[in-house]
Amino acid sequence: MSTGASDDGFTVRYTPSPSGFAAEFYAHCARGELRFQRCDGPGCGRWRHPPRVACPECGSERWSWQRSSGRGTLYSWTVTHQPLAPGFADDVPYAVVVVELEEGVRLVSAIRGVARDALALGLPVEVAFAPASGDVALHYFRPRGA
Ligand SMILES: [Zn+2]
């Protein structure tokens, strides 16, 4: 396993081995693209995540991977103080965030480039990626303009 470290402190601590739709999602991340399923059902166009077969809005099984702007706002977060997973011990305390993307989907992720006590609901953020393997990159977020 390779570990990627970016210039703003994100270190890959775990490399998932996804399959199915999740593998496709992470492969897009490995190409530097945040993509979500978007419904191709008549008159729908709803974005969704996590990936699934059918649209929760209209039930259509027609969809395609569409590129997200990668921009969103901080919807929620929690701070982990205990190293419950030994591989993350060097990171505690760290924030796990929920970002609401411009397309309306929400994504559980990490955040860097902002102090934990500066986290605020609605904080404008943008996606970044850290390579974890040839087929997988992990997404995380930074404050926009940082
Ligand atoms: Zn739909």
PDB file of C-alpha atoms and ligand atoms in Angstrom:
ATOM      1  CA  MET A   1       0.000   0.000   0.000  1.00  0.00           C
ATOM      2  CA  SER A   2       1.267   3.407  -0.864  1.00  0.00           C
ATOM      3  CA  THR A   3       0.585   6.351   1.350  1.00  0.00           C
ATOM      4  CA  GLY A   4      -0.085   9.756  -0.051  1.00  0.00           C
ATOM      5  CA  ALA A   5       0.537  12.941   1.834  1.00  0.00           C
ATOM      6  CA  SER A   6      -0.607  16.298   0.584  1.00  0.00           C
ATOM      7  CA  ASP A   7       0.763  19.726   1.345  1.00  0.00           C
ATOM      8  CA  ASP A   8      -2.074  20.525   3.729  1.00  0.00           C
ATOM      9  CA  GLY A   9      -1.668  17.682   6.153  1.00  0.00           C
ATOM     10  CA  PHE A  10      -3.893  14.930   4.799  1.00  0.00           C
ATOM     11  CA  THR A  11      -2.221  11.559   5.143  1.00  0.00           C
ATOM     12  CA  VAL A  12      -3.753   8.379   3.790  1.00  0.00           C
ATOM     13  CA  ARG A  13      -4.237   6.085   6.798  1.00  0.00           C
ATOM     14  CA  TYR A  14      -6.400   3.470   5.156  1.00  0.00           C
ATOM     15  CA  THR A  15      -6.867   2.292   1.588  1.00  0.00           C
ATOM     16  CA  PRO A  16     -10.278   0.820   0.861  1.00  0.00           C
ATOM     17  CA  SER A  17     -10.697  -2.125  -1.507  1.00  0.00           C
ATOM     18  CA  PRO A  18     -14.026  -1.174  -3.030  1.00  0.00           C
ATOM     19  CA  SER A  19     -16.113  -3.238  -5.408  1.00  0.00           C
ATOM     20  CA  GLY A  20     -19.046  -2.508  -7.687  1.00  0.00           C
ATOM     21  CA  PHE A  21     -20.362   1.045  -7.739  1.00  0.00           C
ATOM     22  CA  ALA A  22     -17.984   2.051  -4.942  1.00  0.00           C
ATOM     23  CA  ALA A  23     -15.004   0.961  -7.034  1.00  0.00           C
ATOM     24  CA  GLU A  24     -16.248   3.169  -9.864  1.00  0.00           C
ATOM     25  CA  PHE A  25     -16.702   6.099  -7.459  1.00  0.00           C
ATOM     26  CA  TYR A  26     -13.137   5.778  -6.113  1.00  0.00           C
ATOM     27  CA  ALA A  27     -11.701   5.287  -9.622  1.00  0.00           C
ATOM     28  CA  HIS A  28     -13.158   8.677 -10.582  1.00  0.00           C
ATOM     29  CA  CYS A  29     -11.506  10.142  -7.486  1.00  0.00           C
ATOM     30  CA  ALA A  30      -8.204   8.576  -8.614  1.00  0.00           C
ATOM     31  CA  ARG A  31      -8.578  10.599 -11.830  1.00  0.00           C
ATOM     32  CA  GLY A  32      -9.162  13.761  -9.790  1.00  0.00           C
ATOM     33  CA  GLU A  33     -12.899  13.849 -10.456  1.00  0.00           C
ATOM     34  CA  LEU A  34     -15.670  13.801  -7.905  1.00  0.00           C
ATOM     35  CA  ARG A  35     -18.587  12.095  -9.638  1.00  0.00           C
ATOM     36  CA  PHE A  36     -21.971  11.013  -8.380  1.00  0.00           C
ATOM     37  CA  GLN A  37     -24.796   9.093  -9.921  1.00  0.00           C
ATOM     38  CA  ARG A  38     -27.357  11.294 -11.598  1.00  0.00           C
ATOM     39  CA  CYS A  39     -30.721   9.974 -12.650  1.00  0.00           C
ATOM     40  CA  ASP A  40     -31.403   9.833 -16.394  1.00  0.00           C
ATOM     41  CA  GLY A  41     -35.076   9.053 -15.862  1.00  0.00           C
ATOM     42  CA  PRO A  42     -37.532  11.262 -17.779  1.00  0.00           C
ATOM     43  CA  GLY A  43     -37.768  14.702 -16.211  1.00  0.00           C
ATOM     44  CA  CYS A  44     -35.834  13.717 -13.089  1.00  0.00           C
ATOM     45  CA  GLY A  45     -32.086  14.405 -12.977  1.00  0.00           C
ATOM     46  CA  ARG A  46     -31.737  13.817  -9.258  1.00  0.00           C
ATOM     47  CA  TRP A  47     -28.192  13.332  -7.933  1.00  0.00           C
ATOM     48  CA  ARG A  48     -27.610  10.595  -5.373  1.00  0.00           C
ATOM     49  CA  HIS A  49     -24.977   9.170  -3.066  1.00  0.00           C
ATOM     50  CA  PRO A  50     -24.080   6.588  -1.826  1.00  0.00           C
ATOM     51  CA  PRO A  51     -24.423   4.725  -5.126  1.00  0.00           C
ATOM     52  CA  ARG A  52     -27.422   2.492  -5.666  1.00  0.00           C
ATOM     53  CA  VAL A  53     -29.300   0.843  -8.489  1.00  0.00           C
ATOM     54  CA  ALA A  54     -32.470   2.900  -8.611  1.00  0.00           C
ATOM     55  CA  CYS A  55     -33.368   6.545  -8.164  1.00  0.00           C
ATOM     56  CA  PRO A  56     -34.992   7.274  -4.791  1.00  0.00           C
ATOM     57  CA  GLU A  57     -37.039  10.037  -6.458  1.00  0.00           C
ATOM     58  CA  CYS A  58     -38.572   8.343  -9.506  1.00  0.00           C
ATOM     59  CA  GLY A  59     -37.458   4.710  -9.309  1.00  0.00           C
ATOM     60  CA  SER A  60     -35.650   4.795 -12.656  1.00  0.00           C
ATOM     61  CA  GLU A  61     -32.663   2.512 -13.090  1.00  0.00           C
ATOM     62  CA  ARG A  62     -31.247   4.766 -15.829  1.00  0.00           C
ATOM     63  CA  TRP A  63     -28.385   6.860 -14.560  1.00  0.00           C
ATOM     64  CA  SER A  64     -24.861   8.016 -15.347  1.00  0.00           C
ATOM     65  CA  TRP A  65     -21.827   9.223 -13.441  1.00  0.00           C
ATOM     66  CA  GLN A  66     -21.847  13.011 -13.609  1.00  0.00           C
ATOM     67  CA  ARG A  67     -19.094  15.299 -12.462  1.00  0.00           C
ATOM     68  CA  SER A  68     -19.694  17.366  -9.354  1.00  0.00           C
ATOM     69  CA  SER A  69     -18.403  20.918  -9.104  1.00  0.00           C
ATOM     70  CA  GLY A  70     -16.540  19.719  -6.002  1.00  0.00           C
ATOM     71  CA  ARG A  71     -17.840  22.797  -4.182  1.00  0.00           C
ATOM     72  CA  GLY A  72     -20.103  22.665  -1.179  1.00  0.00           C
ATOM     73  CA  THR A  73     -20.647  23.790   2.352  1.00  0.00           C
ATOM     74  CA  LEU A  74     -20.011  22.229   5.726  1.00  0.00           C
ATOM     75  CA  TYR A  75     -23.274  20.560   6.730  1.00  0.00           C
ATOM     76  CA  SER A  76     -22.146  18.902   9.967  1.00  0.00           C
ATOM     77  CA  TRP A  77     -19.117  17.461  11.723  1.00  0.00           C
ATOM     78  CA  THR A  78     -17.938  15.590  14.758  1.00  0.00           C
ATOM     79  CA  VAL A  79     -14.530  15.536  16.392  1.00  0.00           C
ATOM     80  CA  THR A  80     -12.920  12.213  17.280  1.00  0.00           C
ATOM     81  CA  HIS A  81     -10.714  12.418  20.354  1.00  0.00           C
ATOM     82  CA  GLN A  82     -10.009   8.736  20.958  1.00  0.00           C
ATOM     83  CA  PRO A  83      -7.869   6.671  18.592  1.00  0.00           C
ATOM     84  CA  LEU A  84     -10.468   3.934  18.198  1.00  0.00           C
ATOM     85  CA  ALA A  85      -8.739   2.836  14.990  1.00  0.00           C
ATOM     86  CA  PRO A  86      -5.026   2.429  15.775  1.00  0.00           C
ATOM     87  CA  GLY A  87      -3.972   3.605  12.316  1.00  0.00           C
ATOM     88  CA  PHE A  88      -5.487   7.034  12.996  1.00  0.00           C
ATOM     89  CA  ALA A  89      -3.807   7.571  16.395  1.00  0.00           C
ATOM     90  CA  ASP A  90      -1.451  10.224  15.020  1.00  0.00           C
ATOM     91  CA  ASP A  91      -4.399  12.284  13.782  1.00  0.00           C
ATOM     92  CA  VAL A  92      -6.496  12.640  16.939  1.00  0.00           C
ATOM     93  CA  PRO A  93      -8.269  14.828  17.598  1.00  0.00           C
ATOM     94  CA  TYR A  94      -9.642  15.114  14.065  1.00  0.00           C
ATOM     95  CA  ALA A  95     -12.913  16.171  12.520  1.00  0.00           C
ATOM     96  CA  VAL A  96     -15.128  13.934  10.423  1.00  0.00           C
ATOM     97  CA  VAL A  97     -17.302  16.173   8.294  1.00  0.00           C
ATOM     98  CA  VAL A  98     -20.465  15.968   6.250  1.00  0.00           C
ATOM     99  CA  VAL A  99     -20.299  18.225   3.211  1.00  0.00           C
ATOM    100  CA  GLU A 100     -23.346  19.181   1.214  1.00  0.00           C
ATOM    101  CA  LEU A 101     -22.272  19.545  -2.415  1.00  0.00           C
ATOM    102  CA  GLU A 102     -23.809  22.098  -4.761  1.00  0.00           C
ATOM    103  CA  GLU A 103     -25.631  19.216  -6.470  1.00  0.00           C
ATOM    104  CA  GLY A 104     -27.450  18.453  -3.224  1.00  0.00           C
ATOM    105  CA  VAL A 105     -25.750  15.212  -2.243  1.00  0.00           C
ATOM    106  CA  ARG A 106     -23.993  14.880   1.089  1.00  0.00           C
ATOM    107  CA  LEU A 107     -20.645  13.215   1.538  1.00  0.00           C
ATOM    108  CA  VAL A 108     -18.888  12.050   4.701  1.00  0.00           C
ATOM    109  CA  SER A 109     -15.274  13.105   4.416  1.00  0.00           C
ATOM    110  CA  ALA A 110     -12.293  14.739   6.105  1.00  0.00           C
ATOM    111  CA  ILE A 111     -11.262  18.374   6.214  1.00  0.00           C
ATOM    112  CA  ARG A 112      -7.859  20.031   6.230  1.00  0.00           C
ATOM    113  CA  GLY A 113      -6.597  23.580   6.069  1.00  0.00           C
ATOM    114  CA  VAL A 114      -8.813  24.923   8.844  1.00  0.00           C
ATOM    115  CA  ALA A 115      -8.506  24.790  12.615  1.00  0.00           C
ATOM    116  CA  ARG A 116     -11.105  22.637  14.344  1.00  0.00           C
ATOM    117  CA  ASP A 117     -12.352  25.600  16.375  1.00  0.00           C
ATOM    118  CA  ALA A 118     -12.885  27.529  13.128  1.00  0.00           C
ATOM    119  CA  LEU A 119     -15.291  24.936  11.719  1.00  0.00           C
ATOM    120  CA  ALA A 120     -18.691  26.487  11.158  1.00  0.00           C
ATOM    121  CA  LEU A 121     -21.942  25.396   9.599  1.00  0.00           C
ATOM    122  CA  GLY A 122     -22.112  26.624   6.029  1.00  0.00           C
ATOM    123  CA  LEU A 123     -18.341  27.022   5.670  1.00  0.00           C
ATOM    124  CA  PRO A 124     -17.612  27.055   1.911  1.00  0.00           C
ATOM    125  CA  VAL A 125     -15.362  24.125   1.006  1.00  0.00           C
ATOM    126  CA  GLU A 126     -13.955  22.421  -2.073  1.00  0.00           C
ATOM    127  CA  VAL A 127     -12.830  18.881  -2.700  1.00  0.00           C
ATOM    128  CA  ALA A 128      -9.248  17.649  -2.896  1.00  0.00           C
ATOM    129  CA  PHE A 129      -7.844  14.168  -3.437  1.00  0.00           C
ATOM    130  CA  ALA A 130      -5.042  12.095  -1.966  1.00  0.00           C
ATOM    131  CA  PRO A 131      -3.857   9.093  -4.010  1.00  0.00           C
ATOM    132  CA  ALA A 132      -4.068   5.841  -2.043  1.00  0.00           C
ATOM    133  CA  SER A 133      -3.407   3.305  -4.812  1.00  0.00           C
ATOM    134  CA  GLY A 134      -3.571   3.202  -8.583  1.00  0.00           C
ATOM    135  CA  ASP A 135      -7.323   2.718  -8.514  1.00  0.00           C
ATOM    136  CA  VAL A 136      -8.263   4.636  -5.399  1.00  0.00           C
ATOM    137  CA  ALA A 137      -7.874   8.206  -4.210  1.00  0.00           C
ATOM    138  CA  LEU A 138      -9.452   9.493  -1.022  1.00  0.00           C
ATOM    139  CA  HIS A 139     -11.454  12.697  -1.075  1.00  0.00           C
ATOM    140  CA  TYR A 140     -11.200  15.397   1.552  1.00  0.00           C
ATOM    141  CA  PHE A 141     -12.169  19.043   1.720  1.00  0.00           C
ATOM    142  CA  ARG A 142     -10.468  22.402   2.237  1.00  0.00           C
ATOM    143  CA  PRO A 143     -11.945  25.830   2.816  1.00  0.00           C
ATOM    144  CA  ARG A 144     -12.605  27.514  -0.513  1.00  0.00           C
ATOM    145  CA  GLY A 145      -9.998  30.069  -1.390  1.00  0.00           C
ATOM    146  CA  ALA A 146      -7.508  28.586   1.103  1.00  0.00           C
TER     147      ALA A 146
HETATM  148 ZN    ZN B   1     -34.984   9.846 -10.934  1.00  0.00          ZN
END
